[in-house]
Short mmCIF file of C-alpha atoms in Angstrom, two decimals:
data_model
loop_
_atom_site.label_atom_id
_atom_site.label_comp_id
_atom_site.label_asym_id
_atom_site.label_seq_id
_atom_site.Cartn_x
_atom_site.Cartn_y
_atom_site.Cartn_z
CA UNK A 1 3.43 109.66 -62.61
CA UNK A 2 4.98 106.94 -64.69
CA UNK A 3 7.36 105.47 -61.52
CA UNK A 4 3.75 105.11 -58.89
CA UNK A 5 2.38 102.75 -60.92
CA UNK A 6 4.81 100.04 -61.15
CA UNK A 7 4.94 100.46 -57.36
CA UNK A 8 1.71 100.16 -56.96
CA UNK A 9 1.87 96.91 -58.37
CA UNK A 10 4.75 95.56 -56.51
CA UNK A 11 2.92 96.24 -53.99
CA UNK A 12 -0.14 94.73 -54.81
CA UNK A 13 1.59 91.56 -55.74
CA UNK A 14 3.49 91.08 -52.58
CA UNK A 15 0.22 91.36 -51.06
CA UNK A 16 -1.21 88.89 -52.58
CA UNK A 17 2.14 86.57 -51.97
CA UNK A 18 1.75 87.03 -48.26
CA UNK A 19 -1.30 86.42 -48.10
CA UNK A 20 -1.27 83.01 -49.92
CA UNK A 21 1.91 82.19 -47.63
CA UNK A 22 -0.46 82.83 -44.85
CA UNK A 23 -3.49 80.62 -46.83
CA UNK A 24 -0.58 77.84 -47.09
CA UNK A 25 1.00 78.15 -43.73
CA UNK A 26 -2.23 77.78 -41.91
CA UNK A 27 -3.23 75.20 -44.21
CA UNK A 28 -0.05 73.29 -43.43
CA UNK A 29 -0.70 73.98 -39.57
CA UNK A 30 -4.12 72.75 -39.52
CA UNK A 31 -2.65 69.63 -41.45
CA UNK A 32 0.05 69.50 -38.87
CA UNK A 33 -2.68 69.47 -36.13
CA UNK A 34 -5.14 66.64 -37.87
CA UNK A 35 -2.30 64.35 -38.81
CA UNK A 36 -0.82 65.11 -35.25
CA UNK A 37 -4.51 63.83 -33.72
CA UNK A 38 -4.54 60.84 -35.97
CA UNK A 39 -0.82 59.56 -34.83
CA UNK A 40 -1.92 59.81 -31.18
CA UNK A 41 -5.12 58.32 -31.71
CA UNK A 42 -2.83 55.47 -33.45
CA UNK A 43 -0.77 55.17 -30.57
CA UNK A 44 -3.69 55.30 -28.26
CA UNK A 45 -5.16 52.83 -30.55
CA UNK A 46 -1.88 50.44 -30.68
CA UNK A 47 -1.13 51.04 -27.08
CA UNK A 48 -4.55 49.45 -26.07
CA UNK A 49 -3.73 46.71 -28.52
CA UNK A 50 -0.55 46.24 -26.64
CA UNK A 51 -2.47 45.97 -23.18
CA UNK A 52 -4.90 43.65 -24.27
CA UNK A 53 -2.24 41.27 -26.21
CA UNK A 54 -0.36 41.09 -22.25
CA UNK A 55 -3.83 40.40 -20.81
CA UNK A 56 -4.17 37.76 -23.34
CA UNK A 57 -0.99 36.27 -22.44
CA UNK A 58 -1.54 36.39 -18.49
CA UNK A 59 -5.27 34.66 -18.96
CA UNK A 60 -3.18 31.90 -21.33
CA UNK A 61 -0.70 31.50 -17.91
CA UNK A 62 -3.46 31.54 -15.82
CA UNK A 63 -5.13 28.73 -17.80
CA UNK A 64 -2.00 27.15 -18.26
CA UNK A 65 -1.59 27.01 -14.32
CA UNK A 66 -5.06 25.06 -13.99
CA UNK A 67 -3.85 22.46 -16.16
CA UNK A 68 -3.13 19.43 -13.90
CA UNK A 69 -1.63 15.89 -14.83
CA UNK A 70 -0.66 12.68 -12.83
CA UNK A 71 1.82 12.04 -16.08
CA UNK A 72 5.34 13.32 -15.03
CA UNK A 73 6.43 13.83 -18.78
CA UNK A 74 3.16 15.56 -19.17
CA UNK A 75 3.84 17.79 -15.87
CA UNK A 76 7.55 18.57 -17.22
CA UNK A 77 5.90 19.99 -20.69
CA UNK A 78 3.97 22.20 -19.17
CA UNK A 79 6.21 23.88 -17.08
CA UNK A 80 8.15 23.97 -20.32
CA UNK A 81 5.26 26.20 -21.78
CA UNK A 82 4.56 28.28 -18.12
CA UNK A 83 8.33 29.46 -18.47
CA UNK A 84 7.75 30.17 -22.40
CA UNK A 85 4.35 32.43 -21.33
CA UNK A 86 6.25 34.38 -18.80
CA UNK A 87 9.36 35.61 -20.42
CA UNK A 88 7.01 36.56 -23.16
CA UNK A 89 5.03 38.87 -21.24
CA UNK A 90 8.28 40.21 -20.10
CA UNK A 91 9.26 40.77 -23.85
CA UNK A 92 5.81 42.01 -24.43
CA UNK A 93 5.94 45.07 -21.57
CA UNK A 94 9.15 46.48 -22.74
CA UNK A 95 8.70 47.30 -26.77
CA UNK A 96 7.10 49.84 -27.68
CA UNK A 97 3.00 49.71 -28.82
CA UNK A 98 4.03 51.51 -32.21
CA UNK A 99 6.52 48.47 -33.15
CA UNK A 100 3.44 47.15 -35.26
CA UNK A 101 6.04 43.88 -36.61
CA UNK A 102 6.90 42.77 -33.16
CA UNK A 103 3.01 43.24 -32.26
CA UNK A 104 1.84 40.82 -34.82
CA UNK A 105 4.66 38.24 -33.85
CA UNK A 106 3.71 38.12 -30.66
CA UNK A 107 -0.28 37.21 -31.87
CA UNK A 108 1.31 34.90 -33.61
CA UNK A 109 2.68 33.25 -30.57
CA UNK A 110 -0.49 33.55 -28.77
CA UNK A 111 -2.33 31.99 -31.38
CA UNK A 112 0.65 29.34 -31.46
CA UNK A 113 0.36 28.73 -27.51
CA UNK A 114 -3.38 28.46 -27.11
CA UNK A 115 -2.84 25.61 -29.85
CA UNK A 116 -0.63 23.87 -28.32
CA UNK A 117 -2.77 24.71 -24.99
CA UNK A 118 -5.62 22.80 -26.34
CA UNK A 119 -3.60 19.88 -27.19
CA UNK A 120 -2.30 19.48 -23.50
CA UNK A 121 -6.42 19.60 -22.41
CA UNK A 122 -7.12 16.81 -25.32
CA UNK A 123 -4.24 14.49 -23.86
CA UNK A 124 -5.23 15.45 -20.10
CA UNK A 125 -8.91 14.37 -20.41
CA UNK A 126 -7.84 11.12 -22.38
CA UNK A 127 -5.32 10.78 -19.68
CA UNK A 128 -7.73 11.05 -17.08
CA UNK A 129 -10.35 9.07 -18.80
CA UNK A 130 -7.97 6.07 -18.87
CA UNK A 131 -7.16 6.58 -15.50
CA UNK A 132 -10.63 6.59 -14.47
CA UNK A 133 -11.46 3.39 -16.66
CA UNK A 134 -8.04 2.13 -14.90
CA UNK A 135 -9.47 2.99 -11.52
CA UNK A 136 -12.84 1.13 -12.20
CA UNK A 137 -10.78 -2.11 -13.73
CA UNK A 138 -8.71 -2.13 -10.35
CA UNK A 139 -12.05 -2.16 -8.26
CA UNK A 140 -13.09 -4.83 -10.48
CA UNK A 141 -9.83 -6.96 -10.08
CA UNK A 142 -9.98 -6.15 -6.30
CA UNK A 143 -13.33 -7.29 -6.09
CA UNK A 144 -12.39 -10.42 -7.72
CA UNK A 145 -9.19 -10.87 -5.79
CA UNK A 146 -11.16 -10.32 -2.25
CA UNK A 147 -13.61 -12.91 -3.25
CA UNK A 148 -10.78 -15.32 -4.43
CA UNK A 149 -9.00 -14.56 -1.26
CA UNK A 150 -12.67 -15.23 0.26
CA UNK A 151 -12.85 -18.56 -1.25
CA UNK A 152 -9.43 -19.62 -0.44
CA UNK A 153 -9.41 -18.40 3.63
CA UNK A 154 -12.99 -20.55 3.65
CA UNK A 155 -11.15 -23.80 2.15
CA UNK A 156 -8.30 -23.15 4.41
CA UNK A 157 -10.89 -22.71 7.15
CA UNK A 158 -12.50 -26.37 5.65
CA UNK A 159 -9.36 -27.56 5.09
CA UNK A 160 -8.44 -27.11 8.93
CA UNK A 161 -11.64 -28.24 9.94
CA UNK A 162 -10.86 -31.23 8.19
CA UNK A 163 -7.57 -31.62 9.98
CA UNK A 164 -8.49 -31.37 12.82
CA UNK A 165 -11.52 -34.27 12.55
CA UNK A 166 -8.25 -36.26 10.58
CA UNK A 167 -5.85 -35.91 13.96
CA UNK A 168 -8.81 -36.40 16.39
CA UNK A 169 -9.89 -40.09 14.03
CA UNK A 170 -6.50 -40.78 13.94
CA UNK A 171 -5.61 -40.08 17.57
CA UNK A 172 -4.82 -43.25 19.94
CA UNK A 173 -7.10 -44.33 22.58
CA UNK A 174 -6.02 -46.45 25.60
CA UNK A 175 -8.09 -49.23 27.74
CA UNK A 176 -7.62 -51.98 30.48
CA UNK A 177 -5.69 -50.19 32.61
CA UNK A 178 -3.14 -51.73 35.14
CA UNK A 179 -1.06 -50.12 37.27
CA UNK A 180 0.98 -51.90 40.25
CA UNK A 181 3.90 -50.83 42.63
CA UNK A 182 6.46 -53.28 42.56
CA UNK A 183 9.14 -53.41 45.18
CA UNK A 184 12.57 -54.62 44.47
CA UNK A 185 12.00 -58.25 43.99
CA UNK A 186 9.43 -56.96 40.96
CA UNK A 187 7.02 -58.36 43.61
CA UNK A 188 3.61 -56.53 43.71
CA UNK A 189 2.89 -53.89 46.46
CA UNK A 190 0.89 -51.18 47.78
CA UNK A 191 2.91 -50.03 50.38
CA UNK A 192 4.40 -46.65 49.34
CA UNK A 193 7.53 -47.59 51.13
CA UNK A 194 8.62 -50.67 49.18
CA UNK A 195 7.90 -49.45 45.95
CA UNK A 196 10.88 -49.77 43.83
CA UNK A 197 9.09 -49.22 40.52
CA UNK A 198 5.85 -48.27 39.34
CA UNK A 199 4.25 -50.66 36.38
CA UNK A 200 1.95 -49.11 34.33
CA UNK A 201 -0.06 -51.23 31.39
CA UNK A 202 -2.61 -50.79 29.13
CA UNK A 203 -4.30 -51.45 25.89
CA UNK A 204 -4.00 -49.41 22.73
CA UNK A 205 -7.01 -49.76 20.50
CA UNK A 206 -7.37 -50.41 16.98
CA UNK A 207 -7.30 -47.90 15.07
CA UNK A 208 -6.74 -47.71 10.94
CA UNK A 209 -6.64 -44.16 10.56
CA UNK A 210 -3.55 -43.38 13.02
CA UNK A 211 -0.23 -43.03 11.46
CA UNK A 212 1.51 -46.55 12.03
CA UNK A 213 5.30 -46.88 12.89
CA UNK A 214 7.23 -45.93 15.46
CA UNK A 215 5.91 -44.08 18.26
CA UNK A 216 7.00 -42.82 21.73
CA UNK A 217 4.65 -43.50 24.76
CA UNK A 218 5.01 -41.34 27.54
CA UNK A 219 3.74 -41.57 31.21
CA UNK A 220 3.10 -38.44 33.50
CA UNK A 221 2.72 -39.74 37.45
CA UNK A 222 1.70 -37.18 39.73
CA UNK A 223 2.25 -38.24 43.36
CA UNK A 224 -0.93 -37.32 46.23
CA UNK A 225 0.15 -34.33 46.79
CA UNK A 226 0.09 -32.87 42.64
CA UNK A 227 3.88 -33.58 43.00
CA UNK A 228 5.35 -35.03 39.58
CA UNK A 229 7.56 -38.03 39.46
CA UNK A 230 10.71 -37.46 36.99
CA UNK A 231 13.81 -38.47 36.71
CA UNK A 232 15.60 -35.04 35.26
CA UNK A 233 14.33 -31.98 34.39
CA UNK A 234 15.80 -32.49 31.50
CA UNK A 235 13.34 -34.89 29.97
CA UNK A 236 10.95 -33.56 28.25
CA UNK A 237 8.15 -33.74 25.60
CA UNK A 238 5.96 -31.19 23.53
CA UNK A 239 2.61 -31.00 24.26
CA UNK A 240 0.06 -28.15 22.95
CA UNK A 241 2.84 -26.44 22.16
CA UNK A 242 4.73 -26.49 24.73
CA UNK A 243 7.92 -28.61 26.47
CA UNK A 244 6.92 -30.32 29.42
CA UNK A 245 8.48 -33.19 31.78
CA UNK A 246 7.84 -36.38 31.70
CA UNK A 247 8.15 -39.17 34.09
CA UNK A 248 8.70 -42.22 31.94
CA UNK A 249 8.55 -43.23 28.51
CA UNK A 250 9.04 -46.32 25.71
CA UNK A 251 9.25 -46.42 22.11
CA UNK A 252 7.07 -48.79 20.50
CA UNK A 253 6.03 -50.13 17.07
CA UNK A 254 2.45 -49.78 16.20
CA UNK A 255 0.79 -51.07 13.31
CA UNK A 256 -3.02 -50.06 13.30
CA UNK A 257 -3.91 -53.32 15.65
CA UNK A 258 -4.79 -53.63 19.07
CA UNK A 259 -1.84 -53.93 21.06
CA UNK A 260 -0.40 -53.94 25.30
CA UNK A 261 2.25 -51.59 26.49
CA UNK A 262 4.02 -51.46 30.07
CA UNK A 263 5.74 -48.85 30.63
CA UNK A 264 7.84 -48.53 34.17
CA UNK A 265 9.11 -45.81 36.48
CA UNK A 266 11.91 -46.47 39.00
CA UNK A 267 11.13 -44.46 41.99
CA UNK A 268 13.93 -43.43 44.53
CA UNK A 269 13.90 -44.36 47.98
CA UNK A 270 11.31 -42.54 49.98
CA UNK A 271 9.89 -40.62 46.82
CA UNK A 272 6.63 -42.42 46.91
CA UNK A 273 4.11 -41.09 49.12
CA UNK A 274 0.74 -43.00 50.78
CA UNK A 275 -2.79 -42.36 48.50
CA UNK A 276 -4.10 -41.37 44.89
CA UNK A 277 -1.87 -41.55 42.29
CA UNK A 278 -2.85 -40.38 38.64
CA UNK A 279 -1.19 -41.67 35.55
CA UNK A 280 -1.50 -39.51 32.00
CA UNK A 281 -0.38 -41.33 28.78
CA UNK A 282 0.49 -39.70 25.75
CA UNK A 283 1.41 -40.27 22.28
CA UNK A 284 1.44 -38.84 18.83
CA UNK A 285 0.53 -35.38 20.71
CA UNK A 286 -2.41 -36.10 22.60
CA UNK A 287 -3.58 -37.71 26.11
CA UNK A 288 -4.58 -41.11 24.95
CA UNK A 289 -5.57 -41.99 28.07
CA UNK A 290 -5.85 -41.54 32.21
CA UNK A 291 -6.34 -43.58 35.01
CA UNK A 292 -5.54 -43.47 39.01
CA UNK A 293 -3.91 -46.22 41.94
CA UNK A 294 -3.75 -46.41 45.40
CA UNK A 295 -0.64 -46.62 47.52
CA UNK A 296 -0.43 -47.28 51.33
#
């Protein structure tokens, strides 16, 4: 009787030690389970964290990408900081959401970068600002340079205009015509076929405002049939522009006063034809004068 009752209470007690085993097993299971639903609710809760951090980061490109600049330094700068964003959302997508240290130095960054973000919009708006106030200056100084070039085209006009009335006050005029055919005696004529030479004289007026000094007188004779008289092609004078023959000239010395000029043409034998001849003068540039004679 003596040996049941210690085994009765070895028994007992291992009972009772495998049943607190089991207490503290399923204690440390359920434990196992909570703190198992709290780490993946962590990671859950640092993977989203992870997520929104690279969304941040591709909204900062995006805005980055909208940032526009006519300075080139500007331009280079951020490209600089374009570059910078993308590698780091490459660095961002392949650590893991539970490295907590790398996850705050990236924030950093982002807070770093929007920073410097808003100081590229502060310098782009003054930028543009000055370029605007630039733009509106320019219109200004354009306006002002049209009307100066305005002014200047009408005094250029005026001071044509006044040319112009200058050459025609100063331009020669001729009178008191006389023209004869002289035959080779210098005897006058008005038979076309005895005409050795053809005198032509006249009168230049008076006239203060013409240039004075030496000056070159040419005649154009056109025969009855719009033929001109000339000696060689090769003589010629510019008129409107233009080189044209002449039939005879002289180079005389005019000094503002009235004054008489003959001028002659030698014709060759049987160049002279019968009827109206007309005789142009000019000098200086201009037709000072015209008249007609008769040959028989």
């Amino acid at each position: 009787m003596e040996n049941k009752a210690p085994q009765a209470s070895n028994k007992k007690l291992i009972y009772i030690i495998s049943a607190v085993a089991v207490v503290l097993i399923a204690v440390v299971f359920v434990m196992y389970l909570q703190n198992r639903q709290e780490y993946k609710a962590v990671v859950e809760e640092m993977t989203e964290e992870k997520d929104l951090l690279t969304e941040e980061f591709q909204t900062l490109a995006l805005d980055y990408d909208s940032l526009q600049s006519n300075n080139d330094t500007l331009n280079l700068m951020l490209e600089q900081e374009r570059e910078k964003i993308s590698h780091l959302i490459e660095e961002i997508k392949t650590i893991k959401a539970t490295n907590a240290s790398k996850i705050r130095e990236y924030k950093k960054e982002l807070t770093s970068l929007r920073s410097v973000m808003r100081n590229f919009v502060v310098q782009i708006d003054s930028l543009n600002q000055r370029n605007q106030e630039l733009s509106e200056e320019n219109q200004q100084y354009r306006k002002q340079v049209n009307k100066i070039q305005d002014s200047y085209n009408e005094l250029e006009k005026q001071k044509e205009t006044l040319a112009k009335k200058v050459d025609i006050a100063s331009k020669l005029e001729t009178y008191n015509y006389e023209v004869e055919g002289l035959n080779s005696k210098d005897r006058e004529t008005k038979k076309a076929r005895n005409v050795s030479k053809i005198r032509v004289c006249f009168t230049i007026q008076k006239n203060i405002t013409a240039p004075i000094g030496e000056k070159t007188v040419y005649l154009r004779v056109l025969r009855p049939d719009e033929a001109l008289l000339v000696r060689s092609l090769d003589d010629k004078f510019e008129y409107e522009e233009e080189e044209i023959n002449y039939s005879a000239r002289r180079v005389i010395e005019y000094g503002g006063e009235e004054l008489d000029v003959c001028v002659f043409y030698k014709a060759d034998e049987g160049e002279l034809l019968p009827g109206t001849y007309t005789v142009d003068i000019f000098a200086d540039g201009f037709n000072i004068g015209t008249t007609t004679f008769e040959l028989k």
